Short mmCIF file of C-alpha atoms in Angstrom, two decimals:
data_model
loop_
_atom_site.label_atom_id
_atom_site.label_comp_id
_atom_site.label_asym_id
_atom_site.label_seq_id
_atom_site.Cartn_x
_atom_site.Cartn_y
_atom_site.Cartn_z
CA MET A 1019 -17.37 26.04 -47.43
CA THR A 1020 -18.19 27.53 -50.86
CA ILE A 1021 -21.50 26.51 -52.45
CA ASN A 1022 -21.77 26.65 -56.26
CA ALA A 1023 -25.18 28.26 -56.95
CA GLU A 1024 -25.02 28.12 -60.70
CA VAL A 1025 -27.75 26.20 -62.46
CA PRO A 1026 -26.30 23.63 -64.87
CA VAL A 1027 -27.27 24.14 -68.52
CA ALA A 1028 -26.46 22.39 -71.78
CA ALA A 1029 -23.29 23.46 -73.55
CA THR A 1030 -23.89 26.09 -76.29
CA ARG A 1031 -21.94 27.18 -79.26
CA ALA A 1032 -20.03 30.41 -78.91
CA GLY A 1033 -20.05 33.29 -81.39
CA PRO A 1034 -22.55 35.45 -83.21
CA VAL A 1035 -24.68 32.56 -84.38
CA ALA A 1036 -25.23 31.46 -80.83
CA GLU A 1037 -26.09 34.98 -79.74
CA ARG A 1038 -28.61 35.31 -82.59
CA ASP A 1039 -30.18 31.94 -81.74
CA ALA A 1040 -30.48 32.92 -78.12
CA ALA A 1041 -32.10 36.20 -78.95
CA ALA A 1042 -34.46 34.49 -81.35
CA GLY A 1043 -35.38 31.95 -78.75
CA GLN A 1044 -36.13 34.61 -76.18
CA ALA A 1045 -38.30 36.48 -78.63
CA ALA A 1046 -40.21 33.35 -79.56
CA ASP A 1047 -40.90 32.51 -75.91
CA GLY A 1048 -41.88 36.02 -75.07
CA THR A 1049 -39.20 36.25 -72.36
CA SER A 1050 -36.02 38.22 -71.76
CA ALA A 1051 -32.87 37.95 -69.56
CA ALA A 1052 -34.48 40.19 -66.98
CA ASP A 1053 -37.39 37.81 -66.77
CA LEU A 1054 -35.02 34.99 -65.70
CA VAL A 1055 -33.21 36.90 -62.89
CA LEU A 1056 -35.71 36.27 -60.09
CA PRO A 1057 -36.09 32.51 -60.69
CA LEU A 1058 -32.32 32.06 -60.83
CA VAL A 1059 -31.82 33.95 -57.59
CA ALA A 1060 -34.51 31.88 -55.90
CA VAL A 1061 -32.97 28.63 -57.04
CA GLY A 1062 -29.48 29.77 -55.97
CA GLY A 1063 -30.74 30.82 -52.51
CA ALA A 1064 -32.43 27.47 -52.01
CA GLY A 1065 -29.18 25.70 -52.90
CA ILE A 1066 -27.21 27.75 -50.37
CA LEU A 1067 -29.73 27.05 -47.60
CA ALA A 1068 -29.76 23.34 -48.43
CA GLY A 1069 -25.96 23.19 -48.38
CA TYR A 1070 -25.77 25.04 -45.05
CA GLY A 1071 -28.34 22.70 -43.50
CA TYR A 1072 -26.41 19.67 -44.72
CA VAL A 1073 -23.18 20.99 -43.16
CA ARG A 1074 -24.88 21.64 -39.81
CA ARG A 1075 -26.47 18.16 -39.75
CA THR A 1076 -23.12 16.55 -40.53
CA ARG A 1077 -21.30 18.44 -37.79
CA ARG A 1078 -24.04 17.64 -35.26
CA ALA A 1079 -23.90 13.94 -36.11
CA ARG A 1080 -20.12 13.83 -35.82
CA THR A 1081 -20.11 15.46 -32.39
CA ARG A 1082 -23.13 13.61 -31.05
CA THR A 1083 -22.50 12.27 -27.48
CA THR A 1084 -25.60 10.11 -27.15
CA PRO A 1085 -24.27 6.54 -26.77
CA GLY A 1086 -25.30 3.98 -29.30
CA VAL A 1087 -26.87 6.52 -31.75
CA VAL A 1088 -25.15 6.83 -35.10
CA SER A 1089 -26.67 8.75 -38.03
CA PRO A 1090 -26.85 6.90 -41.36
CA GLY A 1091 -23.87 7.61 -43.52
CA VAL A 1092 -21.91 9.26 -40.71
CA PRO A 1093 -18.83 7.46 -39.31
CA PRO A 1094 -18.98 6.65 -35.55
CA VAL A 1095 -17.27 9.03 -33.17
CA VAL A 1096 -14.03 7.66 -31.66
CA SER A 1097 -13.34 8.93 -28.14
CA PRO A 1098 -9.83 10.31 -27.56
CA ARG A 1099 -7.37 8.09 -25.64
CA PRO A 1100 -7.30 8.79 -21.91
CA PRO A 1101 -4.21 10.61 -20.68
CA VAL A 1102 -1.31 8.38 -19.62
CA THR A 1103 -0.45 8.67 -15.93
CA PRO A 1104 3.14 9.90 -15.53
CA LEU A 1105 5.62 7.48 -13.99
CA PRO A 1106 6.34 9.69 -10.94
CA VAL A 1107 2.64 9.62 -10.04
CA LEU A 1108 2.56 5.81 -10.36
CA GLU A 1109 5.69 5.58 -8.21
CA ARG A 1110 4.06 7.63 -5.45
CA GLN A 1111 0.96 5.46 -5.65
CA ALA A 1112 3.02 2.28 -5.35
CA GLY A 1113 4.95 3.70 -2.39
CA ALA A 1114 1.74 4.68 -0.62
CA ALA A 1115 0.31 1.20 -1.23
CA LEU A 1116 3.41 -0.41 0.32
CA VAL A 1117 3.24 1.82 3.40
CA GLN A 1118 -0.46 1.15 3.91
CA ALA A 1119 -0.10 -2.61 3.46
CA ASP A 1120 2.84 -2.73 5.88
CA ASP A 1121 0.90 -0.69 8.44
CA CYS A 1122 -2.09 -3.03 8.12
CA ILE A 1123 0.10 -6.04 8.81
CA ARG A 1124 1.80 -4.42 11.80
CA THR A 1125 -1.50 -3.34 13.35
CA SER A 1126 -3.07 -6.76 12.76
CA ARG A 1127 -0.06 -8.48 14.32
CA ALA A 1128 -0.27 -6.29 17.43
CA GLU A 1129 -4.00 -6.82 17.98
CA LEU A 1130 -3.63 -10.53 17.31
CA ALA A 1131 -1.18 -10.71 20.24
CA PHE A 1132 -3.89 -9.46 22.61
CA ALA A 1133 -6.39 -11.96 21.21
CA GLU A 1134 -3.90 -14.80 21.68
CA ALA A 1135 -3.23 -13.76 25.28
CA ARG A 1136 -6.94 -14.06 25.95
CA PHE A 1137 -8.00 -17.08 23.88
CA GLY A 1138 -4.81 -19.09 23.43
CA PRO A 1139 -2.88 -20.16 20.31
CA ALA A 1140 -5.41 -22.70 18.99
CA LEU A 1141 -8.31 -20.30 18.47
CA VAL A 1142 -6.21 -17.62 16.81
CA GLU A 1143 -4.35 -19.98 14.46
CA PRO A 1144 -6.61 -19.20 11.44
CA PHE A 1145 -5.76 -15.52 11.82
CA HIS A 1146 -2.05 -16.27 12.08
CA ARG A 1147 -2.37 -18.12 8.76
CA ALA A 1148 -4.14 -15.18 7.14
CA LEU A 1149 -1.44 -12.87 8.49
CA HIS A 1150 1.37 -15.08 7.18
CA GLU A 1151 -0.23 -15.20 3.72
CA ALA A 1152 -0.50 -11.43 3.71
CA GLU A 1153 3.13 -11.16 4.81
CA ARG A 1154 4.23 -13.31 1.86
CA GLU A 1155 2.36 -11.06 -0.57
CA LEU A 1156 3.92 -7.98 0.98
CA ALA A 1157 7.41 -9.53 0.84
CA ALA A 1158 6.89 -10.11 -2.90
CA ALA A 1159 5.76 -6.50 -3.35
CA PHE A 1160 8.83 -5.22 -1.50
CA ALA A 1161 11.07 -7.42 -3.66
CA ILE A 1162 9.59 -5.88 -6.82
CA HIS A 1163 10.06 -2.41 -5.36
CA LEU A 1164 13.69 -3.14 -4.54
CA ARG A 1165 14.39 -4.32 -8.09
CA TYR A 1166 12.54 -1.31 -9.46
CA GLY A 1167 14.73 1.03 -7.43
CA ARG A 1168 17.84 -0.66 -8.78
CA GLY A 1169 16.72 -0.15 -12.37
CA VAL A 1170 15.57 -3.71 -13.02
CA PRO A 1171 14.30 -4.84 -15.47
CA GLU A 1172 16.68 -3.30 -17.98
CA VAL A 1173 15.05 -3.49 -21.39
CA PRO A 1174 16.65 -2.03 -24.54
CA GLY A 1175 14.71 0.94 -25.83
CA VAL A 1176 13.09 3.73 -23.88
CA ARG A 1177 9.55 2.74 -24.72
CA ALA A 1178 10.06 -0.90 -23.78
CA GLU A 1179 11.78 0.08 -20.54
CA GLU A 1180 8.95 2.41 -19.57
CA THR A 1181 6.40 -0.32 -20.26
CA ALA A 1182 8.32 -2.73 -18.05
CA ARG A 1183 8.50 -0.17 -15.25
CA ARG A 1184 4.77 0.47 -15.47
CA GLN A 1185 4.14 -3.26 -15.24
CA ALA A 1186 6.40 -3.48 -12.17
CA LEU A 1187 4.53 -0.66 -10.44
CA ALA A 1188 1.22 -2.31 -11.30
CA GLY A 1189 2.56 -5.54 -9.79
CA ILE A 1190 3.41 -3.74 -6.54
CA VAL A 1191 -0.04 -2.22 -6.26
CA GLY A 1192 -1.65 -5.56 -7.08
CA ARG A 1193 0.31 -7.42 -4.42
CA CYS A 1194 -0.56 -4.77 -1.83
CA ALA A 1195 -4.21 -5.05 -2.79
CA GLU A 1196 -3.99 -8.79 -2.15
CA VAL A 1197 -2.53 -8.09 1.30
CA GLY A 1198 -5.56 -5.97 2.09
CA ARG A 1199 -7.98 -8.50 0.64
CA ARG A 1200 -6.67 -11.34 2.80
CA LEU A 1201 -6.76 -9.27 5.99
CA ASP A 1202 -10.16 -7.79 5.19
CA ALA A 1203 -11.55 -11.27 4.60
CA ALA A 1204 -10.37 -12.41 8.05
CA ALA A 1205 -11.53 -9.30 9.93
CA PRO A 1206 -15.24 -10.22 10.46
CA GLU A 1207 -14.41 -13.61 11.95
CA PHE A 1208 -11.72 -12.00 14.10
CA ASP A 1209 -14.30 -9.57 15.48
CA ARG A 1210 -16.62 -12.45 16.27
CA LEU A 1211 -13.81 -14.12 18.20
CA ARG A 1212 -12.92 -11.05 20.24
CA ALA A 1213 -16.56 -9.97 20.69
CA LEU A 1214 -15.45 -6.71 22.28
CA GLU A 1215 -18.98 -5.31 22.19
CA ARG A 1216 -20.23 -8.12 24.45
CA GLU A 1217 -17.13 -9.01 26.48
CA MET A 1218 -15.37 -5.70 27.01
CA GLY A 1219 -14.61 -6.52 30.65
CA GLU A 1220 -12.36 -9.51 29.88
CA ALA A 1221 -10.46 -7.70 27.12
CA LEU A 1222 -9.89 -4.74 29.45
CA GLU A 1223 -8.49 -7.06 32.11
CA VAL A 1224 -5.94 -8.51 29.66
CA ALA A 1225 -4.85 -5.05 28.55
CA GLU A 1226 -4.67 -3.72 32.10
CA GLY A 1227 -2.60 -6.73 33.17
CA ARG A 1228 -0.02 -6.05 30.45
CA PHE A 1229 -0.07 -2.36 31.33
CA ARG A 1230 0.73 -3.06 34.99
CA GLU A 1231 3.54 -5.46 34.07
CA LEU A 1232 5.17 -2.88 31.79
CA THR A 1233 4.76 -0.09 34.31
CA GLY A 1234 6.55 -2.15 36.94
CA ARG A 1235 9.27 -3.06 34.47
CA THR A 1236 10.05 0.49 33.34
CA GLY A 1237 12.20 1.34 36.35
CA ALA A 1238 14.38 -1.76 35.92
CA VAL A 1239 14.88 -1.08 32.21
CA GLU A 1240 15.81 2.52 32.94
CA ALA A 1241 18.47 1.34 35.41
CA GLU A 1242 19.74 -1.19 32.88
CA LEU A 1243 20.14 1.52 30.25
CA ALA A 1244 22.03 3.72 32.71
CA ASP A 1245 24.41 0.80 33.32
CA LEU A 1246 24.99 0.42 29.58
CA HIS A 1247 25.84 4.11 29.31
CA ALA A 1248 28.39 3.66 32.08
CA HIS A 1249 30.19 0.72 30.45
CA PHE A 1250 29.98 1.46 26.72
CA PRO A 1251 30.43 4.51 24.48
CA ALA A 1252 27.40 6.44 23.27
CA SER A 1253 27.64 4.76 19.85
CA ALA A 1254 26.86 1.40 21.46
CA THR A 1255 23.48 2.55 22.80
CA THR A 1256 22.41 5.03 20.14
CA THR A 1257 19.81 2.64 18.71
CA VAL A 1258 17.76 2.86 21.95
CA THR A 1259 18.34 6.50 22.78
CA GLY A 1260 15.14 7.95 24.24
CA TYR A 1261 13.32 4.61 24.22
CA VAL A 1262 12.53 4.57 27.95
CA GLU A 1263 11.03 8.06 27.73
CA GLN A 1264 8.99 7.05 24.68
CA ALA A 1265 7.77 3.95 26.51
CA LYS A 1266 6.62 6.08 29.42
CA ASP A 1267 4.83 8.38 26.97
CA ARG A 1268 2.95 5.43 25.44
CA LEU A 1269 2.02 4.14 28.89
CA VAL A 1270 0.57 7.50 29.93
CA PHE A 1271 -1.47 7.49 26.71
CA ALA A 1272 -2.57 3.91 27.45
CA THR A 1273 -3.72 4.57 31.00
CA THR A 1274 -5.80 7.53 29.80
CA HIS A 1275 -7.59 5.41 27.21
CA LEU A 1276 -8.01 2.41 29.51
CA ASN A 1277 -9.82 4.65 31.96
CA GLN A 1278 -11.93 6.15 29.21
CA ALA A 1279 -12.78 2.69 27.88
CA ARG A 1280 -14.11 1.65 31.30
CA GLN A 1281 -16.11 4.86 31.62
CA ALA A 1282 -17.61 4.46 28.16
CA ALA A 1283 -18.48 0.80 28.83
CA ASP A 1284 -20.22 1.75 32.09
CA LEU A 1285 -22.24 4.39 30.25
CA GLY A 1286 -23.26 1.92 27.54
CA ARG A 1287 -21.22 3.64 24.81
CA THR A 1288 -19.84 0.41 23.40
CA GLU A 1289 -18.33 1.78 20.20
CA GLN A 1290 -16.46 4.47 22.13
CA ALA A 1291 -15.22 1.85 24.59
CA VAL A 1292 -13.91 -0.34 21.75
CA ARG A 1293 -12.05 2.58 20.18
CA ASP A 1294 -10.42 3.55 23.46
CA LEU A 1295 -9.46 -0.05 24.16
CA ARG A 1296 -7.82 -0.45 20.76
CA ALA A 1297 -5.92 2.80 21.22
CA ALA A 1298 -4.70 1.61 24.64
CA GLU A 1299 -3.69 -1.81 23.28
CA GLY A 1300 -1.67 -0.20 20.47
CA ALA A 1301 0.18 2.03 22.92
CA ILE A 1302 0.84 -0.86 25.30
CA GLY A 1303 2.25 -2.98 22.46
CA GLN A 1304 4.63 -0.20 21.44
CA ALA A 1305 5.74 0.41 25.03
CA ALA A 1306 6.59 -3.29 25.28
CA THR A 1307 8.62 -3.06 22.03
CA LEU A 1308 10.58 -0.04 23.25
CA LEU A 1309 11.44 -1.56 26.63
CA THR A 1310 12.27 -4.96 25.14
CA ASP A 1311 14.70 -3.29 22.73
CA VAL A 1312 16.79 -2.07 25.66
CA ASP A 1313 16.86 -5.58 27.15
CA GLU A 1314 17.81 -7.16 23.84
CA LEU A 1315 20.55 -4.60 23.20
CA ALA A 1316 22.08 -5.34 26.59
CA ASP A 1317 22.00 -9.06 25.79
CA SER A 1318 23.52 -8.52 22.31
CA LEU A 1319 26.35 -6.40 23.70
CA ALA A 1320 27.17 -9.05 26.29
CA ARG A 1321 27.16 -11.85 23.72
CA ALA A 1322 29.23 -9.80 21.28
CA THR A 1323 31.84 -9.17 23.97
CA GLU A 1324 32.19 -12.93 24.44
CA LEU A 1325 32.31 -13.69 20.71
CA ILE A 1326 34.91 -11.11 19.68
CA PRO A 1327 38.09 -13.06 20.70
CA PRO A 1328 37.19 -16.36 18.98
CA ALA A 1329 35.72 -14.54 15.98
CA LEU A 1330 38.89 -12.49 15.63
CA THR A 1331 40.99 -15.64 15.72
CA GLY A 1332 38.74 -17.25 13.10
CA ALA A 1333 38.95 -14.22 10.82
CA GLU A 1334 42.74 -14.17 11.05
CA ALA A 1335 42.81 -17.84 10.08
CA VAL A 1336 40.66 -17.06 7.03
CA ARG A 1337 43.03 -14.24 6.17
CA THR A 1338 46.05 -16.55 6.38
CA ARG A 1339 44.45 -19.11 4.07
CA SER A 1340 43.53 -16.37 1.60
CA ALA A 1341 47.10 -15.01 1.62
CA THR A 1342 48.46 -18.49 0.93
CA GLY A 1343 46.23 -18.83 -2.11
CA THR A 1344 46.96 -15.38 -3.49
CA ALA A 1345 49.79 -16.68 -5.68
CA ASN A 1346 47.32 -19.16 -7.18
CA GLY A 1347 44.60 -16.63 -7.95
CA GLY A 1348 43.24 -16.09 -4.44
CA ALA A 1349 42.30 -12.81 -2.72
CA PRO A 1350 43.83 -9.62 -4.17
CA ARG A 1351 46.55 -7.99 -2.12
CA SER A 1352 44.50 -4.81 -1.72
CA LEU A 1353 41.70 -6.83 -0.10
CA LEU A 1354 44.18 -8.51 2.22
CA ALA A 1355 45.51 -5.10 3.20
CA ASP A 1356 42.00 -3.89 4.03
CA THR A 1357 41.39 -7.01 6.09
CA ASP A 1358 44.62 -6.52 8.00
CA ALA A 1359 43.69 -2.92 8.79
CA ALA A 1360 40.18 -3.87 10.02
CA LEU A 1361 41.39 -6.71 12.24
CA ALA A 1362 44.26 -4.62 13.62
CA ALA A 1363 41.79 -1.87 14.57
CA VAL A 1364 39.68 -4.38 16.48
CA ARG A 1365 42.71 -5.75 18.33
CA GLU A 1366 43.72 -2.22 19.24
CA GLU A 1367 40.28 -1.58 20.74
CA LEU A 1368 40.45 -4.79 22.76
CA THR A 1369 43.84 -3.94 24.25
CA GLY A 1370 43.11 -0.24 24.78
CA ASP A 1371 41.93 1.33 28.00
CA ARG A 1372 38.89 3.07 26.49
CA PRO A 1373 35.40 1.54 26.27
CA TYR A 1374 34.43 0.26 22.82
CA ASP A 1375 31.28 -0.87 21.03
CA PRO A 1376 31.29 -4.71 20.97
CA LEU A 1377 28.65 -4.96 18.23
CA ALA A 1378 30.53 -2.52 16.00
CA ALA A 1379 33.79 -4.44 16.56
CA LEU A 1380 32.12 -7.76 15.80
CA ARG A 1381 30.50 -6.24 12.70
CA SER A 1382 33.97 -5.22 11.43
CA ILE A 1383 35.25 -8.76 11.94
CA VAL A 1384 32.27 -10.27 10.11
CA ARG A 1385 32.65 -7.89 7.17
CA ALA A 1386 36.36 -8.59 6.84
CA ALA A 1387 35.88 -12.35 6.98
CA SER A 1388 32.91 -12.29 4.59
CA ALA A 1389 34.91 -10.30 2.04
CA LEU A 1390 37.42 -13.16 2.04
CA GLY A 1391 34.68 -15.73 1.50
CA ALA A 1392 34.22 -17.00 5.06
CA GLY A 1393 31.37 -19.48 5.42
CA GLN A 1394 28.33 -19.31 7.68
CA ASP A 1395 29.46 -22.11 9.99
CA GLY A 1396 31.31 -22.07 13.28
CA VAL A 1397 32.08 -19.03 15.34
CA LEU A 1398 32.08 -16.66 12.36
CA GLY A 1399 28.61 -17.85 11.39
CA ALA A 1400 27.39 -17.24 14.95
CA ALA A 1401 28.96 -13.77 14.91
CA ALA A 1402 27.28 -12.96 11.57
CA TRP A 1403 23.91 -14.06 12.89
CA LEU A 1404 24.27 -12.03 16.10
CA VAL A 1405 25.22 -8.83 14.27
CA GLY A 1406 22.64 -9.27 11.51
CA ARG A 1407 19.84 -10.06 13.96
CA ALA A 1408 20.69 -7.07 16.16
CA ASP A 1409 20.75 -4.68 13.20
CA VAL A 1410 17.53 -6.02 11.67
CA ARG A 1411 15.72 -5.93 15.01
CA ALA A 1412 16.83 -2.36 15.68
CA ALA A 1413 15.60 -1.19 12.27
CA ASP A 1414 12.34 -3.13 12.46
CA ASP A 1415 11.41 -1.85 15.91
CA PHE A 1416 12.23 1.72 14.96
CA VAL A 1417 9.92 1.46 11.95
CA ALA A 1418 7.23 -0.17 14.10
CA THR A 1419 7.27 2.59 16.72
CA HIS A 1420 7.61 5.49 14.23
CA ARG A 1421 5.59 4.15 11.30
CA GLY A 1422 3.41 7.23 11.11
CA ALA A 1423 6.35 8.99 9.43
CA VAL A 1424 8.43 6.23 7.79
CA GLY A 1425 8.13 5.88 4.02
CA ALA A 1426 8.38 3.03 1.53
CA GLY A 1427 12.15 3.32 0.94
CA ALA A 1428 13.16 2.41 4.48
CA ARG A 1429 10.58 -0.37 4.66
CA THR A 1430 11.82 -1.86 1.38
CA LEU A 1431 15.41 -2.00 2.64
CA LEU A 1432 14.20 -3.53 5.90
CA ALA A 1433 12.33 -6.23 3.98
CA GLU A 1434 15.50 -7.05 2.06
CA ALA A 1435 17.49 -7.25 5.32
CA GLU A 1436 14.91 -9.63 6.80
CA ARG A 1437 15.12 -11.84 3.71
CA LEU A 1438 18.91 -11.97 3.86
CA LEU A 1439 18.89 -12.77 7.57
CA ASP A 1440 17.53 -16.22 6.77
CA THR A 1441 19.97 -16.93 3.92
CA ASP A 1442 23.07 -14.78 4.38
CA PRO A 1443 23.17 -13.13 7.84
CA ALA A 1444 26.50 -11.43 7.13
CA ALA A 1445 24.87 -9.54 4.23
CA ALA A 1446 21.79 -8.53 6.24
CA ALA A 1447 23.55 -5.90 8.33
CA GLU A 1448 24.16 -3.44 5.50
CA PRO A 1449 20.53 -3.01 4.30
CA ALA A 1450 19.34 -3.07 7.92
CA LEU A 1451 21.63 -0.18 8.86
CA ALA A 1452 20.61 1.71 5.70
CA ALA A 1453 16.92 1.13 6.51
CA ARG A 1454 17.36 2.51 10.02
CA GLU A 1455 19.22 5.57 8.74
CA LEU A 1456 16.58 6.31 6.09
CA ALA A 1457 13.75 5.81 8.60
CA GLU A 1458 15.35 8.27 11.01
CA GLN A 1459 15.66 10.76 8.15
CA ASP A 1460 11.94 10.32 7.37
CA VAL A 1461 11.05 11.09 10.97
CA ARG A 1462 13.19 14.23 11.01
CA VAL A 1463 11.64 15.47 7.77
CA HIS A 1464 8.13 14.62 8.94
CA GLY A 1465 8.35 16.83 12.02
CA ASN A 1466 5.26 17.30 14.18
CA PRO A 1467 2.11 18.15 12.23
CA TYR A 1468 -0.02 17.71 15.37
CA SER A 1469 1.34 20.55 17.48
CA GLY A 1470 -2.18 21.42 18.64
CA THR A 1471 -2.69 18.06 20.35
CA THR A 1472 -1.29 16.78 23.62
CA GLU A 1473 2.26 15.45 23.72
CA HIS A 1474 1.06 11.89 24.31
CA THR A 1475 -1.33 12.02 21.35
CA THR A 1476 1.51 13.28 19.14
CA GLY A 1477 3.62 10.26 20.09
CA ALA A 1478 0.69 7.93 19.39
CA VAL A 1479 0.21 9.40 15.90
CA LEU A 1480 3.93 9.12 15.16
CA GLY A 1481 3.84 5.49 16.26
CA GLY A 1482 0.75 4.66 14.21
CA VAL A 1483 -1.37 3.98 17.30
CA LEU A 1484 -3.76 6.62 15.92
CA LEU A 1485 -4.22 7.09 12.19
CA GLY A 1486 -3.60 10.83 12.33
CA GLU A 1487 -6.48 11.70 10.02
CA ASN A 1488 -8.04 14.33 12.29
CA PRO A 1489 -6.64 17.24 14.32
CA ASP A 1490 -7.22 15.21 17.52
CA GLY A 1491 -5.15 12.29 16.21
CA GLY A 1492 -7.89 10.33 14.48
CA PRO A 1493 -9.19 6.82 15.20
CA PRO A 1494 -7.07 3.80 16.16
CA PRO A 1495 -6.62 1.14 13.47
CA ALA A 1496 -7.94 -2.41 13.92
CA PHE A 1497 -7.06 -5.89 12.67
CA GLY A 1498 -7.69 -5.96 8.92
CA GLY A 1499 -6.85 -4.37 5.60
CA PRO A 1500 -7.67 -0.94 4.20
CA GLY A 1501 -11.35 -1.83 3.90
CA THR A 1502 -11.84 -2.84 7.54
CA ARG A 1503 -9.08 -1.31 9.66
CA LYS A 1504 -11.16 1.83 10.34
CA ARG A 1505 -14.29 -0.01 11.45
CA GLY A 1506 -15.92 1.38 14.54
CA GLU A 1507 -15.16 4.99 13.65
CA PRO A 1508 -17.38 7.36 15.60
CA ASP A 1509 -20.17 8.94 13.69
CA PRO A 1510 -20.27 12.76 13.93
CA SER A 1511 -23.55 12.86 15.90
CA GLU A 1512 -22.20 10.48 18.52
CA SER A 1513 -18.93 12.41 18.81
CA ALA A 1514 -20.77 15.69 19.31
CA SER A 1515 -22.86 14.36 22.16
CA ASN A 1516 -20.25 12.08 23.72
CA SER A 1517 -19.17 13.20 27.17
CA VAL A 1518 -16.26 10.73 27.32
CA ARG A 1519 -13.40 12.69 25.76
CA THR A 1520 -10.73 11.03 23.64
CA ASP A 1521 -7.38 12.53 24.61
#
C-alpha cells in the first residue's frame, strides 16, 4: 500500500508573481524553505505510521477467530465451505453400513434362538418383533442399494444426478442406522431376560444339549453326503462341499469355549464366562446351519428328481401353445428354438446312462417355461419354488457361515433374491446364484488374515462368530446393534490377569 505523505495546501498561482509573493511572505514571517523541512518530515512520518497501524488493525480484525467478536466497521468473517466428500468414499461408507447392519441382524437372530429354546416363544416374542422391524429397515436399505448399483435414479444433468446419488447413499446409511437403533433399544431387556450373569448354569445346559445333538448327528450327515457323491455328479453337491469339515471345526471351537465358560463361572469370572458362552453358541449355530444344508440339499435333489418328468411335460405344453400363437404375435421363433434346445437337453440327460444334476435340470425347465410366460400355478409353479428356494437357501447359508469376509454386493443380491422368492420364485434363482458366486469370490479375495491364530479360531472369525478385531480373533458379538453388540468386552486389566485362556 502506498501512503500519500504530502500535506494539502491551497492552490497557488503559477509564474513569477507567485514566486515573488512566496518569497515576500517568507521574508515577512522570518522563515525560509529550510525552516519548513523538519516539520514536514515529521508530519509525513506520522501519516505513514498511522496508515500502517490502520492496515494492521484491519487485517487483524478480518482474520480474527474469536467467535462472536466483530470489530466496528469490519465485515464479519465467513468460514470457507467444508470439503465435499467424494462419491466413492460415500459408497464405501454405505457398503460398510449394510454389512454391519446385516451382521447385527444375523447375530441377534442366532442368539435369540438360544433364548427361545430356554424360555419358550411367548417370552421372546417382543424381541422377534424388534428383529422383524429391523429386518424391514434393512430390506429397504438393500433395495436402495440395488437401485443405486443399477444407475437409478437417472436424472438429466450431471449435477442433478450426483445430488440424487448422494441422497440415495444417505438413505442407505439412515436405514442402517435405524436397524441398529431398534436392536440397541431391545438389547437391555433381552439381557434381563437371559440373565446370563445370574443363571449361567441353565444357559450352559441348553448350549451343551445342542452341542451333543449336533455331535451325534455329524456322522450321519457325513454318510449322507458320501451317498450323494455316489449318485450325483460333483456339480450337484458343490454348494455343500466342505460343509461337514467346517461343521466339525465349529464344534471343536464350541467345545473349547463351553469348557472355558464352565471354568470361568466356577472361578467367579462372570464376564469371561458370558463371552465364552456366546462364542460357543455362535459356533454351535453355524455348525447346525452347515449340517442342515446337507440334509436340505439331499431332500431338494430327491424332490427335483420326482418333479422333472411332469415339469418337462408342462413346459412342452407351454411351448406348443406359444408356437400356435406365433402367427398371431406370440413368442418369437428364436425364443422357441432356444426352448426346444433346453428341453431336448433335459430329455437327453434323463434317457442317458450318466448321472445328472436334478436341480440344474429342473432349473433349465423353469427358465425355459418362464421365458414363454408360464404362470406360477401347477407343477411348473412347484418346480419354480423348489429351485428358487434351494438357490436362495444355499446363498443365504453361505453368507451366514462366511460373513466375516462377504461384502455388501453379495448381500444386496441375496436380499433381492429373497424378495423375489415371495412374489416370483422363477426369477429368484438368478440373483441367488449371482449372490453365491460373488460371496465365494469375496472369501477367496479375503484370504486368511489370522494366520497366527489356531485353525478353529480362524474359522470362527471367517464365520463372524468372533469379530476379528484383535490378533486372537476378538470378542464374540451379542444380540443388538452396533452400540450394544460388543457389550461385555474384557477390560485390559482383567485380560492380563485372567488365567482362563480364550482360544
